[in-house]
Amino acid sequence: DDNTCRKIKLNMVQETRVTELGHFIPNLLNENSINIINYSVLDDSHKFLIAVYKNNRVNKINLKSFSGNRRILKNAYNKNQDLLDLITLKEDSKLKLTTEKTSVEVDTKKLRETNSRAATGVYVTRKGEAKQVEVI
């Protein structure tokens, strides 16, 4: 994992079925060895990137910190922690974080927004290791 996000203009993507995107995106990026964690179609209405780590930390990142014309955005999240998922949000929402021992609801309104993509985030629970996160 190289700790980066990639930006592709939508007009570069040929029309295809959604089920083929996992195979198509590495070819479009000319990189077959990358591990795709998540992908999003973004516009100006998207405000946040939520980085969820396996150690139960959650970081709310302002998407403006990704602005610029670069295709490869280095240091997209904290590389010293194991990333579970990246979620893009248009507005504050509630997340359900499931660990091996418990399930907790996290309101993103209560998370401090940061421009630092390398921030560690805040603990939302200390019980077990995060296994799954979903927007509710």
Tab-separated table of N, CA and C in Angstrom:
chain	number	residue	atom	x	y	z
A	1	ASP	N	0.849	-1.184	0.000
A	1	ASP	CA	0.000	0.000	0.000
A	1	ASP	C	0.887	1.238	0.000
A	2	ASP	N	0.619	2.139	-0.900
A	2	ASP	CA	1.467	3.317	-1.012
A	2	ASP	C	0.845	4.574	-0.417
A	3	ASN	N	-0.283	4.441	0.311
A	3	ASN	CA	-0.842	5.555	1.076
A	3	ASN	C	-1.244	6.730	0.188
A	4	THR	N	-1.801	6.456	-0.986
A	4	THR	CA	-2.181	7.524	-1.904
A	4	THR	C	-3.630	7.388	-2.339
A	5	CYS	N	-4.176	8.498	-2.791
A	5	CYS	CA	-5.462	8.522	-3.479
A	5	CYS	C	-5.183	8.927	-4.914
A	6	ARG	N	-5.982	8.428	-5.810
A	6	ARG	CA	-5.840	8.769	-7.222
A	6	ARG	C	-7.084	9.528	-7.669
A	7	LYS	N	-6.879	10.551	-8.489
A	7	LYS	CA	-7.998	11.295	-9.058
A	7	LYS	C	-8.036	11.042	-10.558
A	8	ILE	N	-9.221	10.727	-11.042
A	8	ILE	CA	-9.430	10.508	-12.465
A	8	ILE	C	-10.642	11.336	-12.873
A	9	LYS	N	-10.525	12.084	-13.947
A	9	LYS	CA	-11.684	12.815	-14.455
A	9	LYS	C	-12.652	11.807	-15.057
A	10	LEU	N	-13.923	12.028	-14.807
A	10	LEU	CA	-14.938	11.073	-15.228
A	10	LEU	C	-14.970	10.882	-16.741
A	11	ASN	N	-14.624	11.907	-17.496
A	11	ASN	CA	-14.656	11.755	-18.952
A	11	ASN	C	-13.544	10.836	-19.468
A	12	MET	N	-12.602	10.454	-18.609
A	12	MET	CA	-11.558	9.492	-18.986
A	12	MET	C	-12.054	8.049	-18.889
A	13	VAL	N	-13.163	7.841	-18.174
A	13	VAL	CA	-13.686	6.501	-17.938
A	13	VAL	C	-14.720	6.182	-19.009
A	14	GLN	N	-14.507	5.107	-19.731
A	14	GLN	CA	-15.480	4.678	-20.729
A	14	GLN	C	-16.688	4.099	-20.022
A	15	GLU	N	-17.833	4.185	-20.667
A	15	GLU	CA	-19.037	3.613	-20.076
A	15	GLU	C	-18.878	2.105	-19.979
A	16	THR	N	-19.187	1.598	-18.809
A	16	THR	CA	-19.060	0.168	-18.571
A	16	THR	C	-19.969	-0.201	-17.405
A	17	ARG	N	-20.068	-1.455	-17.114
A	17	ARG	CA	-20.890	-1.892	-15.983
A	17	ARG	C	-20.118	-1.676	-14.686
A	18	VAL	N	-20.860	-1.400	-13.629
A	18	VAL	CA	-20.243	-1.161	-12.324
A	18	VAL	C	-19.452	-2.378	-11.865
A	19	THR	N	-19.905	-3.558	-12.188
A	19	THR	CA	-19.220	-4.774	-11.734
A	19	THR	C	-17.835	-4.920	-12.345
A	20	GLU	N	-17.557	-4.188	-13.409
A	20	GLU	CA	-16.250	-4.276	-14.050
A	20	GLU	C	-15.263	-3.241	-13.530
A	21	LEU	N	-15.710	-2.316	-12.682
A	21	LEU	CA	-14.832	-1.235	-12.242
A	21	LEU	C	-13.601	-1.739	-11.498
A	22	GLY	N	-13.745	-2.766	-10.686
A	22	GLY	CA	-12.603	-3.286	-9.944
A	22	GLY	C	-11.496	-3.786	-10.853
A	23	HIS	N	-11.867	-4.305	-12.004
A	23	HIS	CA	-10.874	-4.773	-12.970
A	23	HIS	C	-10.379	-3.634	-13.845
A	24	PHE	N	-11.249	-2.684	-14.116
A	24	PHE	CA	-10.937	-1.621	-15.061
A	24	PHE	C	-10.071	-0.530	-14.453
A	25	ILE	N	-10.307	-0.149	-13.217
A	25	ILE	CA	-9.587	0.968	-12.606
A	25	ILE	C	-8.073	0.734	-12.563
A	26	PRO	N	-7.569	-0.423	-12.141
A	26	PRO	CA	-6.109	-0.605	-12.181
A	26	PRO	C	-5.538	-0.445	-13.590
A	27	ASN	N	-6.274	-0.905	-14.596
A	27	ASN	CA	-5.806	-0.739	-15.977
A	27	ASN	C	-5.805	0.727	-16.377
A	28	LEU	N	-6.831	1.473	-15.980
A	28	LEU	CA	-6.914	2.894	-16.297
A	28	LEU	C	-5.771	3.663	-15.649
A	29	LEU	N	-5.387	3.260	-14.440
A	29	LEU	CA	-4.295	3.918	-13.727
A	29	LEU	C	-2.923	3.418	-14.170
A	30	ASN	N	-2.904	2.392	-15.002
A	30	ASN	CA	-1.655	1.756	-15.442
A	30	ASN	C	-0.871	1.184	-14.271
A	31	GLU	N	-1.591	0.664	-13.292
A	31	GLU	CA	-0.958	0.070	-12.108
A	31	GLU	C	-1.734	-1.181	-11.732
A	32	ASN	N	-1.167	-2.330	-11.935
A	32	ASN	CA	-1.848	-3.571	-11.595
A	32	ASN	C	-1.592	-4.018	-10.170
A	33	SER	N	-0.630	-3.415	-9.495
A	33	SER	CA	-0.258	-3.877	-8.161
A	33	SER	C	-0.909	-3.070	-7.042
A	34	ILE	N	-1.810	-2.140	-7.354
A	34	ILE	CA	-2.403	-1.336	-6.287
A	34	ILE	C	-3.563	-2.079	-5.638
A	35	ASN	N	-3.797	-1.769	-4.377
A	35	ASN	CA	-4.890	-2.340	-3.613
A	35	ASN	C	-5.966	-1.265	-3.490
A	36	ILE	N	-7.083	-1.427	-4.181
A	36	ILE	CA	-8.157	-0.434	-4.139
A	36	ILE	C	-8.994	-0.684	-2.903
A	37	ILE	N	-9.036	0.305	-2.007
A	37	ILE	CA	-9.814	0.192	-0.782
A	37	ILE	C	-11.239	0.660	-1.014
A	38	ASN	N	-11.380	1.763	-1.746
A	38	ASN	CA	-12.695	2.314	-2.014
A	38	ASN	C	-12.580	3.256	-3.194
A	39	TYR	N	-13.681	3.519	-3.835
A	39	TYR	CA	-13.711	4.538	-4.875
A	39	TYR	C	-15.007	5.319	-4.754
A	40	SER	N	-14.984	6.569	-5.180
A	40	SER	CA	-16.142	7.451	-5.091
A	40	SER	C	-16.205	8.323	-6.324
A	41	VAL	N	-17.414	8.680	-6.692
A	41	VAL	CA	-17.626	9.688	-7.719
A	41	VAL	C	-17.946	10.970	-6.970
A	42	LEU	N	-17.061	11.948	-7.086
A	42	LEU	CA	-17.173	13.166	-6.282
A	42	LEU	C	-17.550	14.360	-7.132
A	43	ASP	N	-18.254	15.287	-6.495
A	43	ASP	CA	-18.487	16.602	-7.079
A	43	ASP	C	-18.301	17.622	-5.962
A	44	ASP	N	-18.628	18.873	-6.228
A	44	ASP	CA	-18.390	19.924	-5.236
A	44	ASP	C	-19.275	19.808	-3.999
A	45	SER	N	-20.325	18.975	-4.051
A	45	SER	CA	-21.200	18.833	-2.885
A	45	SER	C	-20.604	17.910	-1.817
A	46	HIS	N	-19.608	17.112	-2.153
A	46	HIS	CA	-18.961	16.241	-1.168
A	46	HIS	C	-18.033	17.074	-0.292
A	47	LYS	N	-18.114	16.869	1.022
A	47	LYS	CA	-17.372	17.712	1.964
A	47	LYS	C	-16.300	16.969	2.746
A	48	PHE	N	-16.550	15.707	3.070
A	48	PHE	CA	-15.677	14.999	4.001
A	48	PHE	C	-15.208	13.668	3.438
A	49	LEU	N	-14.033	13.275	3.879
A	49	LEU	CA	-13.532	11.924	3.693
A	49	LEU	C	-13.348	11.358	5.092
A	50	ILE	N	-14.009	10.266	5.375
A	50	ILE	CA	-13.901	9.624	6.681
A	50	ILE	C	-12.950	8.440	6.539
A	51	ALA	N	-11.854	8.487	7.277
A	51	ALA	CA	-10.895	7.382	7.301
A	51	ALA	C	-11.161	6.577	8.569
A	52	VAL	N	-11.469	5.297	8.400
A	52	VAL	CA	-11.749	4.410	9.528
A	52	VAL	C	-10.619	3.394	9.606
A	53	TYR	N	-10.015	3.306	10.778
A	53	TYR	CA	-8.866	2.424	10.974
A	53	TYR	C	-9.258	1.211	11.816
A	54	LYS	N	-8.530	0.124	11.672
A	54	LYS	CA	-8.832	-1.118	12.391
A	54	LYS	C	-8.637	-1.001	13.894
A	55	ASN	N	-7.886	0.011	14.349
A	55	ASN	CA	-7.695	0.202	15.788
A	55	ASN	C	-8.797	1.075	16.390
A	56	ASN	N	-9.934	1.187	15.686
A	56	ASN	CA	-11.137	1.892	16.153
A	56	ASN	C	-11.006	3.407	16.158
A	57	ARG	N	-10.061	3.936	15.435
A	57	ARG	CA	-9.949	5.389	15.292
A	57	ARG	C	-10.652	5.823	14.014
A	58	VAL	N	-11.243	7.022	14.072
A	58	VAL	CA	-11.940	7.598	12.927
A	58	VAL	C	-11.426	9.011	12.728
A	59	ASN	N	-11.097	9.364	11.494
A	59	ASN	CA	-10.594	10.692	11.164
A	59	ASN	C	-11.526	11.321	10.131
A	60	LYS	N	-11.960	12.543	10.388
A	60	LYS	CA	-12.841	13.294	9.480
A	60	LYS	C	-11.982	14.333	8.761
A	61	ILE	N	-11.753	14.118	7.470
A	61	ILE	CA	-10.829	14.947	6.695
A	61	ILE	C	-11.618	15.838	5.737
A	62	ASN	N	-11.286	17.110	5.724
A	62	ASN	CA	-11.895	18.053	4.797
A	62	ASN	C	-11.423	17.712	3.383
A	63	LEU	N	-12.353	17.506	2.459
A	63	LEU	CA	-11.969	17.136	1.095
A	63	LEU	C	-11.234	18.251	0.366
A	64	LYS	N	-11.329	19.474	0.862
A	64	LYS	CA	-10.588	20.570	0.236
A	64	LYS	C	-9.080	20.363	0.375
A	65	SER	N	-8.666	19.548	1.334
A	65	SER	CA	-7.235	19.276	1.474
A	65	SER	C	-6.711	18.429	0.312
A	66	PHE	N	-7.621	17.882	-0.497
A	66	PHE	CA	-7.242	17.105	-1.676
A	66	PHE	C	-7.328	17.925	-2.953
A	67	SER	N	-7.640	19.219	-2.834
A	67	SER	CA	-7.803	20.025	-4.047
A	67	SER	C	-6.463	20.199	-4.749
A	68	GLY	N	-6.531	20.477	-6.004
A	68	GLY	CA	-5.321	20.614	-6.814
A	68	GLY	C	-5.464	19.805	-8.077
A	69	ASN	N	-4.547	19.952	-8.957
A	69	ASN	CA	-4.630	19.284	-10.252
A	69	ASN	C	-3.798	18.013	-10.334
A	70	ARG	N	-3.298	17.532	-9.234
A	70	ARG	CA	-2.462	16.327	-9.265
A	70	ARG	C	-3.321	15.077	-9.363
A	71	ARG	N	-2.850	14.107	-10.131
A	71	ARG	CA	-3.570	12.839	-10.266
A	71	ARG	C	-3.312	11.919	-9.087
A	72	ILE	N	-2.104	11.970	-8.530
A	72	ILE	CA	-1.751	11.117	-7.398
A	72	ILE	C	-1.588	12.006	-6.174
A	73	LEU	N	-2.387	11.729	-5.147
A	73	LEU	CA	-2.364	12.522	-3.922
A	73	LEU	C	-1.677	11.707	-2.841
A	74	LYS	N	-0.465	12.074	-2.517
A	74	LYS	CA	0.328	11.326	-1.535
A	74	LYS	C	-0.142	11.634	-0.118
A	75	ASN	N	0.173	10.723	0.803
A	75	ASN	CA	-0.193	10.858	2.217
A	75	ASN	C	-1.680	11.134	2.380
A	76	ALA	N	-2.496	10.295	1.770
A	76	ALA	CA	-3.940	10.482	1.771
A	76	ALA	C	-4.577	10.136	3.114
A	77	TYR	N	-3.902	9.342	3.915
A	77	TYR	CA	-4.398	8.965	5.242
A	77	TYR	C	-3.192	8.569	6.075
A	78	ASN	N	-3.426	8.290	7.355
A	78	ASN	CA	-2.335	7.957	8.265
A	78	ASN	C	-1.799	6.564	7.932
A	79	LYS	N	-0.574	6.501	7.459
A	79	LYS	CA	-0.010	5.215	7.028
A	79	LYS	C	0.508	4.367	8.177
A	80	ASN	N	0.537	4.899	9.397
A	80	ASN	CA	1.016	4.134	10.547
A	80	ASN	C	-0.080	3.289	11.182
A	81	GLN	N	-1.294	3.369	10.640
A	81	GLN	CA	-2.416	2.590	11.148
A	81	GLN	C	-2.986	1.759	10.002
A	82	ASP	N	-3.587	0.623	10.343
A	82	ASP	CA	-4.203	-0.226	9.322
A	82	ASP	C	-5.553	0.357	8.931
A	83	LEU	N	-5.692	0.725	7.670
A	83	LEU	CA	-6.921	1.333	7.174
A	83	LEU	C	-7.985	0.271	6.947
A	84	LEU	N	-9.197	0.525	7.455
A	84	LEU	CA	-10.324	-0.371	7.232
A	84	LEU	C	-11.138	0.094	6.030
A	85	ASP	N	-11.457	1.395	5.981
A	85	ASP	CA	-12.289	1.909	4.897
A	85	ASP	C	-12.140	3.416	4.774
A	86	LEU	N	-12.425	3.916	3.583
A	86	LEU	CA	-12.517	5.348	3.314
A	86	LEU	C	-13.928	5.615	2.820
A	87	ILE	N	-14.588	6.610	3.402
A	87	ILE	CA	-15.975	6.917	3.054
A	87	ILE	C	-16.071	8.398	2.729
A	88	THR	N	-16.691	8.742	1.605
A	88	THR	CA	-16.914	10.148	1.274
A	88	THR	C	-18.352	10.510	1.623
A	89	LEU	N	-18.513	11.699	2.211
A	89	LEU	CA	-19.838	12.151	2.646
A	89	LEU	C	-20.134	13.549	2.132
A	90	LYS	N	-21.403	13.780	1.792
A	90	LYS	CA	-21.849	15.115	1.392
A	90	LYS	C	-22.192	15.950	2.614
A	91	GLU	N	-22.613	15.287	3.667
A	91	GLU	CA	-22.982	15.972	4.910
A	91	GLU	C	-22.713	15.036	6.078
A	92	ASP	N	-22.765	15.594	7.279
A	92	ASP	CA	-22.544	14.758	8.458
A	92	ASP	C	-23.588	13.652	8.510
A	93	SER	N	-23.164	12.479	8.901
A	93	SER	CA	-24.025	11.299	8.945
A	93	SER	C	-23.669	10.469	10.167
A	94	LYS	N	-24.415	9.403	10.338
A	94	LYS	CA	-24.106	8.455	11.401
A	94	LYS	C	-23.478	7.220	10.777
A	95	LEU	N	-22.472	6.705	11.465
A	95	LEU	CA	-21.777	5.500	11.034
A	95	LEU	C	-22.007	4.405	12.057
A	96	LYS	N	-22.065	3.179	11.597
A	96	LYS	CA	-22.128	2.031	12.494
A	96	LYS	C	-20.810	1.288	12.357
A	97	LEU	N	-20.034	1.287	13.433
A	97	LEU	CA	-18.746	0.608	13.459
A	97	LEU	C	-18.911	-0.697	14.229
A	98	THR	N	-18.590	-1.797	13.580
A	98	THR	CA	-18.722	-3.111	14.195
A	98	THR	C	-17.335	-3.667	14.476
A	99	THR	N	-17.128	-4.087	15.731
A	99	THR	CA	-15.882	-4.739	16.110
A	99	THR	C	-16.196	-6.195	16.425
A	100	GLU	N	-15.178	-6.946	16.792
A	100	GLU	CA	-15.402	-8.350	17.144
A	100	GLU	C	-16.175	-8.491	18.454
A	101	LYS	N	-16.245	-7.412	19.262
A	101	LYS	CA	-16.902	-7.496	20.562
A	101	LYS	C	-18.150	-6.632	20.696
A	102	THR	N	-18.293	-5.587	19.871
A	102	THR	CA	-19.399	-4.654	20.055
A	102	THR	C	-19.736	-3.958	18.746
A	103	SER	N	-20.791	-3.177	18.794
A	103	SER	CA	-21.188	-2.352	17.664
A	103	SER	C	-21.540	-0.973	18.214
A	104	VAL	N	-20.970	0.085	17.644
A	104	VAL	CA	-21.228	1.438	18.138
A	104	VAL	C	-21.683	2.330	16.993
A	105	GLU	N	-22.491	3.324	17.370
A	105	GLU	CA	-22.959	4.317	16.413
A	105	GLU	C	-22.148	5.587	16.617
A	106	VAL	N	-21.629	6.135	15.531
A	106	VAL	CA	-20.781	7.321	15.591
A	106	VAL	C	-21.435	8.418	14.760
A	107	ASP	N	-21.686	9.569	15.384
A	107	ASP	CA	-22.223	10.724	14.669
A	107	ASP	C	-21.041	11.566	14.201
A	108	THR	N	-20.899	11.753	12.896
A	108	THR	CA	-19.741	12.487	12.386
A	108	THR	C	-19.780	13.969	12.759
A	109	LYS	N	-20.934	14.475	13.190
A	109	LYS	CA	-21.005	15.866	13.672
A	109	LYS	C	-20.106	16.062	14.886
A	110	LYS	N	-19.941	15.016	15.663
A	110	LYS	CA	-19.154	15.106	16.895
A	110	LYS	C	-17.656	14.944	16.652
A	111	LEU	N	-17.276	14.590	15.430
A	111	LEU	CA	-15.860	14.451	15.101
A	111	LEU	C	-15.319	15.790	14.629
A	112	ARG	N	-14.128	16.118	15.077
A	112	ARG	CA	-13.499	17.374	14.658
A	112	ARG	C	-12.960	17.209	13.241
A	113	GLU	N	-13.341	18.149	12.388
A	113	GLU	CA	-12.848	18.132	11.012
A	113	GLU	C	-11.405	18.617	10.981
A	114	THR	N	-10.590	17.946	10.180
A	114	THR	CA	-9.185	18.314	10.094
A	114	THR	C	-8.760	18.442	8.634
A	115	ASN	N	-7.785	19.281	8.394
A	115	ASN	CA	-7.191	19.382	7.062
A	115	ASN	C	-5.974	18.483	6.942
A	116	SER	N	-5.525	17.935	8.068
A	116	SER	CA	-4.353	17.064	8.079
A	116	SER	C	-4.778	15.637	7.753
A	117	ARG	N	-4.376	15.170	6.601
A	117	ARG	CA	-4.755	13.821	6.194
A	117	ARG	C	-4.006	12.768	7.003
A	118	ALA	N	-2.890	13.142	7.599
A	118	ALA	CA	-2.085	12.187	8.369
A	118	ALA	C	-2.496	12.129	9.838
A	119	ALA	N	-3.533	12.858	10.227
A	119	ALA	CA	-3.979	12.840	11.625
A	119	ALA	C	-4.419	11.428	12.011
A	120	THR	N	-4.243	11.095	13.279
A	120	THR	CA	-4.550	9.739	13.740
A	120	THR	C	-6.031	9.498	13.956
A	121	GLY	N	-6.830	10.547	14.116
A	121	GLY	CA	-8.246	10.377	14.386
A	121	GLY	C	-8.505	10.178	15.863
A	122	VAL	N	-9.764	9.917	16.198
A	122	VAL	CA	-10.162	9.732	17.593
A	122	VAL	C	-10.711	8.321	17.784
A	123	TYR	N	-10.508	7.792	18.995
A	123	TYR	CA	-11.067	6.482	19.321
A	123	TYR	C	-12.580	6.601	19.453
A	124	VAL	N	-13.315	5.674	18.854
A	124	VAL	CA	-14.763	5.644	19.024
A	124	VAL	C	-15.189	4.488	19.922
A	125	THR	N	-14.334	3.500	20.084
A	125	THR	CA	-14.541	2.430	21.054
A	125	THR	C	-13.188	1.774	21.315
A	126	ARG	N	-13.058	1.136	22.453
A	126	ARG	CA	-11.807	0.441	22.784
A	126	ARG	C	-12.010	-1.072	22.849
A	127	LYS	N	-13.191	-1.523	22.450
A	127	LYS	CA	-13.521	-2.939	22.564
A	127	LYS	C	-13.310	-3.659	21.246
A	128	GLY	N	-12.266	-4.439	21.155
A	128	GLY	CA	-12.017	-5.255	19.975
A	128	GLY	C	-11.416	-4.478	18.819
A	129	GLU	N	-11.247	-5.159	17.708
A	129	GLU	CA	-10.687	-4.564	16.493
A	129	GLU	C	-11.814	-4.333	15.497
A	130	ALA	N	-11.817	-3.164	14.859
A	130	ALA	CA	-12.862	-2.826	13.896
A	130	ALA	C	-12.860	-3.819	12.738
A	131	LYS	N	-14.040	-4.297	12.392
A	131	LYS	CA	-14.192	-5.267	11.307
A	131	LYS	C	-14.990	-4.710	10.139
A	132	GLN	N	-15.942	-3.788	10.437
A	132	GLN	CA	-16.814	-3.286	9.387
A	132	GLN	C	-17.343	-1.914	9.781
A	133	VAL	N	-17.569	-1.062	8.780
A	133	VAL	CA	-18.186	0.237	9.010
A	133	VAL	C	-19.196	0.477	7.895
A	134	GLU	N	-20.323	1.082	8.264
A	134	GLU	CA	-21.331	1.402	7.261
A	134	GLU	C	-22.033	2.700	7.631
A	135	VAL	N	-22.516	3.405	6.627
A	135	VAL	CA	-23.278	4.632	6.839
A	135	VAL	C	-24.720	4.229	7.088
A	136	ILE	N	-25.303	4.783	8.171
A	136	ILE	CA	-26.709	4.452	8.473
A	136	ILE	C	-27.585	5.683	8.380
